[in-house]
Short mmCIF file of C-alpha atoms and ligand atoms in Angstrom, two decimals:
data_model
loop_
_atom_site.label_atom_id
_atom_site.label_comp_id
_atom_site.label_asym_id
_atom_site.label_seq_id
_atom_site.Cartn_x
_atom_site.Cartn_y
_atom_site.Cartn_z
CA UNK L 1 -24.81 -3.47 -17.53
CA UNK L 2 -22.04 -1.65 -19.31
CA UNK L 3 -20.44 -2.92 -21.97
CA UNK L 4 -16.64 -2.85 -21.80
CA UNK L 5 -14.33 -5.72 -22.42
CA UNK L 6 -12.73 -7.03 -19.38
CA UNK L 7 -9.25 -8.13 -19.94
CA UNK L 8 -8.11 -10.72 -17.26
CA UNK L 9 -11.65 -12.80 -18.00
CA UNK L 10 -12.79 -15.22 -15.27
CA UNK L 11 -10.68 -18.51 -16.16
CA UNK L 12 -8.51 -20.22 -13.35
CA UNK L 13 -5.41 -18.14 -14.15
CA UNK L 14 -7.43 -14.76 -13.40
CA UNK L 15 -9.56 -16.49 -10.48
CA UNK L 16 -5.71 -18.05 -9.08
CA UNK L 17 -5.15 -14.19 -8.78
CA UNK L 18 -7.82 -12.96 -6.59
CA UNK L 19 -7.96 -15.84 -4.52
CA UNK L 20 -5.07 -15.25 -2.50
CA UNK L 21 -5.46 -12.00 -2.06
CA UNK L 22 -6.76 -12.05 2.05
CA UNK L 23 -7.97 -8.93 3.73
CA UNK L 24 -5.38 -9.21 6.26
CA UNK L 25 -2.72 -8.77 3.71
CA UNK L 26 -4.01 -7.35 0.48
CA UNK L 27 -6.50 -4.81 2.19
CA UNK L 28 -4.42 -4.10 5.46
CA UNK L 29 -4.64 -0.61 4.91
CA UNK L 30 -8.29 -0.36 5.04
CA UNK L 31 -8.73 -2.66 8.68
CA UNK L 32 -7.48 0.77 10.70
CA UNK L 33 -10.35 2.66 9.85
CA UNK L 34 -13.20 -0.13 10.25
CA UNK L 35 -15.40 -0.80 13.21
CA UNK L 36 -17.61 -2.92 13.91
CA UNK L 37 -21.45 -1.89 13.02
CA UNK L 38 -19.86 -0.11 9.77
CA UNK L 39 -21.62 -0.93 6.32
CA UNK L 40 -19.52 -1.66 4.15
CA UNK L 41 -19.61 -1.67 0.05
CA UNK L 42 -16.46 -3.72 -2.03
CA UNK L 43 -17.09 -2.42 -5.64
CA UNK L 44 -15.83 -5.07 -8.62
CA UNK L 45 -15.88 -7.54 -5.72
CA UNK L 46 -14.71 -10.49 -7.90
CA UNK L 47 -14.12 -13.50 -6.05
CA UNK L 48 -14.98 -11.91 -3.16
CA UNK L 49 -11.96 -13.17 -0.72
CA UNK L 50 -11.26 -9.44 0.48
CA UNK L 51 -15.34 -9.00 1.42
CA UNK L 52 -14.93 -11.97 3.37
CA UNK L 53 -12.59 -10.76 5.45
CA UNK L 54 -13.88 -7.25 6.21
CA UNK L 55 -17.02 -8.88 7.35
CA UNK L 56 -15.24 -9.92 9.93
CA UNK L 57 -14.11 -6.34 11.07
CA UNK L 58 -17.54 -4.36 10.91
CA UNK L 59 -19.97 -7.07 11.83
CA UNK L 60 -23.03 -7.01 12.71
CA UNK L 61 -22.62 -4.27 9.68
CA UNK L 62 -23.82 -5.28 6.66
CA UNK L 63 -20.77 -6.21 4.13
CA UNK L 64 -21.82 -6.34 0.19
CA UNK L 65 -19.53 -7.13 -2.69
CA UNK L 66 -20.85 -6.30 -5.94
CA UNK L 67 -19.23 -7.12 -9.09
CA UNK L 68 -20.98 -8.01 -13.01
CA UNK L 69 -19.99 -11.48 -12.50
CA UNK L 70 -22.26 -13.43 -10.39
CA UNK L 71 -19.96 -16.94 -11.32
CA UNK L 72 -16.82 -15.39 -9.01
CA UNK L 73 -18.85 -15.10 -5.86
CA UNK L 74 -19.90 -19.02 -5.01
CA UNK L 75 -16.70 -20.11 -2.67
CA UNK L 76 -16.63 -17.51 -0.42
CA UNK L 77 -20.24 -17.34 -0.05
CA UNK L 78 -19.93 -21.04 0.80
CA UNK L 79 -17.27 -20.38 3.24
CA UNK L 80 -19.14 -17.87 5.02
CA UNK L 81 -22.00 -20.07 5.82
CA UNK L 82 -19.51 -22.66 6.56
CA UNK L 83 -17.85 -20.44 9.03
CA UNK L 84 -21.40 -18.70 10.21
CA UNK L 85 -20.52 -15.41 9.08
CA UNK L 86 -24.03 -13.67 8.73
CA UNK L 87 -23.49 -9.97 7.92
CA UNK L 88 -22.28 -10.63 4.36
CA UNK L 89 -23.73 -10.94 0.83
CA UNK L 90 -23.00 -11.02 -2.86
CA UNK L 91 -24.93 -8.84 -5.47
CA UNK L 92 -24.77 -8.57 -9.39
CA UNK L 93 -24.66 -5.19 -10.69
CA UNK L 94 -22.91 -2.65 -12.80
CA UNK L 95 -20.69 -0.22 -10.44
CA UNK L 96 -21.28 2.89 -12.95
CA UNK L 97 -24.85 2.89 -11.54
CA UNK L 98 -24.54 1.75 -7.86
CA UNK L 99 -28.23 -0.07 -6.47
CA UNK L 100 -28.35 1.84 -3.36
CA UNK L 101 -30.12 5.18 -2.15
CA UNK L 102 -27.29 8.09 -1.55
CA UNK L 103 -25.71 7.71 1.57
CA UNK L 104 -26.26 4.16 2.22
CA UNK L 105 -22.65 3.13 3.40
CA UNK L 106 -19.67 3.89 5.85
CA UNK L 107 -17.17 2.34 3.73
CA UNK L 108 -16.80 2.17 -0.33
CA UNK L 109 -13.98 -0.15 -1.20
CA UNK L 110 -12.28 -1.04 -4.72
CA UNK L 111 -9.48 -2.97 -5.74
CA UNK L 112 -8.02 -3.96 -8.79
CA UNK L 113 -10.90 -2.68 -10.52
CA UNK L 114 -10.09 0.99 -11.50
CA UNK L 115 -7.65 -0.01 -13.87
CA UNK L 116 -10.07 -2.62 -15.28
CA UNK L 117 -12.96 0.18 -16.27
CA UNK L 118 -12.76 3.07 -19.11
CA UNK L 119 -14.37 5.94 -16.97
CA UNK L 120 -12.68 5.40 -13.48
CA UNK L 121 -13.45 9.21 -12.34
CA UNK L 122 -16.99 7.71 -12.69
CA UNK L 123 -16.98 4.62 -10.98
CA UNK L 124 -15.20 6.92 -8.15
CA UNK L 125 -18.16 9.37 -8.02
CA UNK L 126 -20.79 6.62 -7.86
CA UNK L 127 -19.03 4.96 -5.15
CA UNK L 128 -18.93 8.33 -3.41
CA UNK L 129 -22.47 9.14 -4.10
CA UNK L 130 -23.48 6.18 -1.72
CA UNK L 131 -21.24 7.34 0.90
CA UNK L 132 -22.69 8.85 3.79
CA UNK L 133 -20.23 12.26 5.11
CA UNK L 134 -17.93 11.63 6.44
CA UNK L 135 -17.56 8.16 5.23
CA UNK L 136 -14.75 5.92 3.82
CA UNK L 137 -13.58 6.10 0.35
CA UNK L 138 -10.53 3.20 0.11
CA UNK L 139 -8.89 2.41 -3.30
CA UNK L 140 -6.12 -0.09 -4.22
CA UNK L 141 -4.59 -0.25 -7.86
CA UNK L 142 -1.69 -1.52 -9.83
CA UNK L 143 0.77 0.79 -11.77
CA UNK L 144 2.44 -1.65 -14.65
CA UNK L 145 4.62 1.69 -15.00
CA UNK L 146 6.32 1.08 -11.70
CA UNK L 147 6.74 -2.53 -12.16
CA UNK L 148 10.39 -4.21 -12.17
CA UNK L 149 11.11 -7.04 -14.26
CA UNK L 150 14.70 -8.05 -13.44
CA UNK L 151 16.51 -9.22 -15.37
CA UNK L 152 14.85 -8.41 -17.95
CA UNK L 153 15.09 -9.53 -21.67
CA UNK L 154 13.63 -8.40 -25.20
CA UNK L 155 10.98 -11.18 -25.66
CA UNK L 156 9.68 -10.86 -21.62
CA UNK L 157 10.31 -6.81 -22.36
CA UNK L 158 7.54 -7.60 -25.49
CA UNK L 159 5.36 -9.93 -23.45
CA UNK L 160 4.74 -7.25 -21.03
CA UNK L 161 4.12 -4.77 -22.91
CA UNK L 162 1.20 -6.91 -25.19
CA UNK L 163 -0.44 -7.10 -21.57
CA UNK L 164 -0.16 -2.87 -21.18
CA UNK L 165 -1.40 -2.73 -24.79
CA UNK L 166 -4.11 -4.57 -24.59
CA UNK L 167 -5.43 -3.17 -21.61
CA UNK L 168 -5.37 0.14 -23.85
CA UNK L 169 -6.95 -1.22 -26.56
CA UNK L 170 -10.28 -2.11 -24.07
CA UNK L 171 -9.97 1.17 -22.69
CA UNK L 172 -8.39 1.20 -19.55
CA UNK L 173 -5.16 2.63 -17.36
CA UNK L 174 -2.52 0.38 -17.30
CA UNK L 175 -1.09 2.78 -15.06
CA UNK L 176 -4.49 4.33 -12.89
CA UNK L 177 -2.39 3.59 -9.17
CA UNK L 178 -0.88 6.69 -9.45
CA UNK L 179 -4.30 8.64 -9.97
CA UNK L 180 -6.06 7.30 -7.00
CA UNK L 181 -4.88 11.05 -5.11
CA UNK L 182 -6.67 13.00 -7.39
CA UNK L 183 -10.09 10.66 -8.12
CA UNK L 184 -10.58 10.65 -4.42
CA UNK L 185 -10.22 14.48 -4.43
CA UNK L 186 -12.09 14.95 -7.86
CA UNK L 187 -14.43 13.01 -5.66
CA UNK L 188 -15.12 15.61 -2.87
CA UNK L 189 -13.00 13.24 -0.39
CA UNK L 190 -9.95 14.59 2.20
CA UNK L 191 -6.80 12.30 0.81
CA UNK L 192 -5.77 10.80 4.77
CA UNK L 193 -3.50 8.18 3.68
CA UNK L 194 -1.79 7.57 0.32
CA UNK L 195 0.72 4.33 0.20
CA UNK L 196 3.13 2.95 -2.85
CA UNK L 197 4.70 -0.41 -2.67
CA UNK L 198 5.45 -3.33 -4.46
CA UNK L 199 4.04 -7.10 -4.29
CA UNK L 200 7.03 -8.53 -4.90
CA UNK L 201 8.05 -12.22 -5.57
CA UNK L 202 11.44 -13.61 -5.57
CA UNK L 203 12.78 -17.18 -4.54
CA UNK L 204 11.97 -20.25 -6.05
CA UNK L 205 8.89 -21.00 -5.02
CA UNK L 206 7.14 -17.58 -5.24
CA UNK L 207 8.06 -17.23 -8.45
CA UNK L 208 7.42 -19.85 -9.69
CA UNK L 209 3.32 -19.63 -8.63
CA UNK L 210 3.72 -15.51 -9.84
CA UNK L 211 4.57 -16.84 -12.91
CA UNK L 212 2.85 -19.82 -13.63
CA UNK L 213 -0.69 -17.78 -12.85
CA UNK L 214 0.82 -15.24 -15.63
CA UNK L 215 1.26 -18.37 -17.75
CA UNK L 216 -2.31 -19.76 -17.17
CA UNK L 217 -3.57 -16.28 -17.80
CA UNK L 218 -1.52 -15.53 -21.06
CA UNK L 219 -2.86 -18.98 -22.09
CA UNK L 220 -6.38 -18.89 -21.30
CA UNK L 221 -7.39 -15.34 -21.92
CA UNK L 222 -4.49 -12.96 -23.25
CA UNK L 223 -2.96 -15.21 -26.03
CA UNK L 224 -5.91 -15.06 -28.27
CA UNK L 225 -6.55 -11.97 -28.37
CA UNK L 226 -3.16 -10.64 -29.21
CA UNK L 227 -3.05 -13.20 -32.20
CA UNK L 228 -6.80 -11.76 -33.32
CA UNK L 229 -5.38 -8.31 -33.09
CA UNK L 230 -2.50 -9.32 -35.45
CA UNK L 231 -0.36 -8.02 -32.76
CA UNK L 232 1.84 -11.34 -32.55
CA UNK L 233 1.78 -14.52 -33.90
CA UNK L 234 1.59 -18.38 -32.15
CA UNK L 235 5.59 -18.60 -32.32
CA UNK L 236 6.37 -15.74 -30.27
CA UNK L 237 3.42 -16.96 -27.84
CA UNK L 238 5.75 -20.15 -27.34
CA UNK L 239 9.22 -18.03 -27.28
CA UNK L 240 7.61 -15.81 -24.26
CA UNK L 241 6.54 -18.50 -22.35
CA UNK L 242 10.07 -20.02 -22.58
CA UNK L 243 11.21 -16.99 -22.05
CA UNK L 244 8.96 -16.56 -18.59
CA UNK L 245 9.96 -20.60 -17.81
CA UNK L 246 14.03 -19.21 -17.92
CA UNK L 247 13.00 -16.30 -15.55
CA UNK L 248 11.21 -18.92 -12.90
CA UNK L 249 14.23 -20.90 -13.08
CA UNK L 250 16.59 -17.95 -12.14
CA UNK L 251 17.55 -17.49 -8.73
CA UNK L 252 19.29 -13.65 -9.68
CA UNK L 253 15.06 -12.81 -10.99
CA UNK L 254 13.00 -10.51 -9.11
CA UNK L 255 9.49 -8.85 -10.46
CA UNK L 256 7.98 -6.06 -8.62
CA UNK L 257 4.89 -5.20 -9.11
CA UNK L 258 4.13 -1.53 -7.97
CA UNK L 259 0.44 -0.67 -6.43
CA UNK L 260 -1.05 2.43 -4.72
CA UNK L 261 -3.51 2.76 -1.60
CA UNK L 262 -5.21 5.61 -0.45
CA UNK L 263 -8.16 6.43 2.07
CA UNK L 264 -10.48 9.89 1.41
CA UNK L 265 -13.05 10.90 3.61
CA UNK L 266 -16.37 12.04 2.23
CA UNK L 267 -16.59 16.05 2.69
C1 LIG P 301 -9.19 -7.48 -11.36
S1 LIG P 301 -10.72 -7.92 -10.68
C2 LIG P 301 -10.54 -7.44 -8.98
C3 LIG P 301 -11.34 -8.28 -8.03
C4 LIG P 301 -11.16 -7.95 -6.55
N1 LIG P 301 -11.56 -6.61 -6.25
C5 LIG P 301 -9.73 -8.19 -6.14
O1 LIG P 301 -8.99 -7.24 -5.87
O2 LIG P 301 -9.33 -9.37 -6.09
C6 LIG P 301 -11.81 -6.66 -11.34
C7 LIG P 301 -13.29 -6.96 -11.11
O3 LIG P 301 -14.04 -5.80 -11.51
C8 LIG P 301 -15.24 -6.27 -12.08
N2 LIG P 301 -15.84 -5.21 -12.92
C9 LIG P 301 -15.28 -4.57 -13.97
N3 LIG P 301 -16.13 -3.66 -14.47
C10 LIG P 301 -17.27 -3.73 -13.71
C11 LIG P 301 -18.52 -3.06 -13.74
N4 LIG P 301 -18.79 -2.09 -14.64
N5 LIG P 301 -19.45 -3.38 -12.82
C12 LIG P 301 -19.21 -4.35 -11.90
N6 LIG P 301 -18.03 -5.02 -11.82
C13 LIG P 301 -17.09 -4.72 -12.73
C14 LIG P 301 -14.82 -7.49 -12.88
O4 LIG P 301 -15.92 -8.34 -13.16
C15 LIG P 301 -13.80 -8.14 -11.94
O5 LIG P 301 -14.39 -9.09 -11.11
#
């Protein structure tokens, strides 16, 4: 397996993330080009909740999420036996170096997981390497350049931007949505469909779960290593998340967090 730190980790805040992201919603853009007998790949699967639901759309194809962390995968393999869904599985494995013969799949799907790897022009290749021609190529990732914070204040302002650093520090693009264009054509793929938007949360209740996931996550996973990297100390851990409990609280606050899609076809 490669070695590469991982920023987000696999705690509750980080698993509260996936998790409600559905098919229907996150990976809408993908469901117009699936049919039914299609295999499918979903590369850095994590907890798997978008596999489940493009099982659905290509069965009897086989659907396989793959991802270096076998822990993520155990609800929604449960909840596909519950609900008799028989065309998917979960696999360990390392998506630099793909288990599967060239050609082996219709569809190659990533989300959230170029911006979470040091050599994403790699991870792109692989993933077309297992493509058949004329075959799927369908990539979702954030942008943290895009995102708006609103309204936004010094300490939140440094918050963020120990998050962007960090992800740095391991290696990887806090800002990758905006290459997914050229990896898919670095790739040997046609670009068919490239989308920007925001997830956005505003409203009491929304933002309040967007940020008390951030909270969880700063807590479990992020806080620590700042402090270790000397980057910030335990008081200004506290002042942010005051600072984050003010913004929940304020019915004015918006944040916008800005992703890309695009679909290439295999050459
Ligand atoms: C941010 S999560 C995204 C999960 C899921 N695709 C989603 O959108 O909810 C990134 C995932 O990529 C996985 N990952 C990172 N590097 C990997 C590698 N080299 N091989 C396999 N999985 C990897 C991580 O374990 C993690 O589960």
């Amino acid at each position: 397996m490669t070695e590469e730190q991982y920023t987000l980790g696999y705690g509750e805040g980080a698993m509260q993330w996936m998790t409600s992201r559905t098919a229907d919603k996150f990976g809408a853009f993908v469901l117009p080009w699936l049919k039914p007998g299609m295999r499918l790949l979903d590369c850095g699967c994590g907890p798997g909740t978008l596999t489940l639901g493009f099982a659905s759309h290509v069965a009897p194809g086989a659907t396989i999420g793959i991802d270096r962390e076998s822990s993520q995968f155990a609800a929604s393999a449960a909840r596909a036996q519950q609900e008799g869904i028989t065309n998917l599985s979960f696999t360990t494995g390392d998506i630099y170096t793909l288990p599967y013969a060239d050609a082996s799949f219709d569809v190659c799907f990533a989300s959230a997981v170029l911006g979470s790897v040091a050599e994403p022009e790699r991870v792109v290749a692989e993933m077309s390497r297992v493509l058949q021609p004329g075959g799927i190529l369908a990539l979702k990732e954030f942008d943290h350049g895009g995102d708006i914070i609103y309204p936004q204040t010094p300490v939140l302002e440094r918050s963020t931007e120990l998050y962007h650093r960090l992800r740095a520090h391991n290696g990887h693009e806090p800002c990758g949505g905006r290459r997914l264009r050229g990896l898919l054509h670095e790739a040997g793929c046609n670009v068919e469909f490239t989308r920007g938007y925001f997830d956005q949360h505003y409203g009491a209740d929304d933002l309040r779960a967007h940020v008390d996931r951030n909270n969880l996550l700063i807590d479990e996973m992020l806080a620590q290593q700042y402090i270790e990297l000397g980057w910030c100390s335990e008081a200004e851990i506290e002042e942010a998340a005051r600072a984050w409990e003010e913004f929940a609280q304020n019915p004015a606050a918006v944040w916008l967090s800005a992703w890309f899609e695009a679909i290439g076809v295999k050459q």
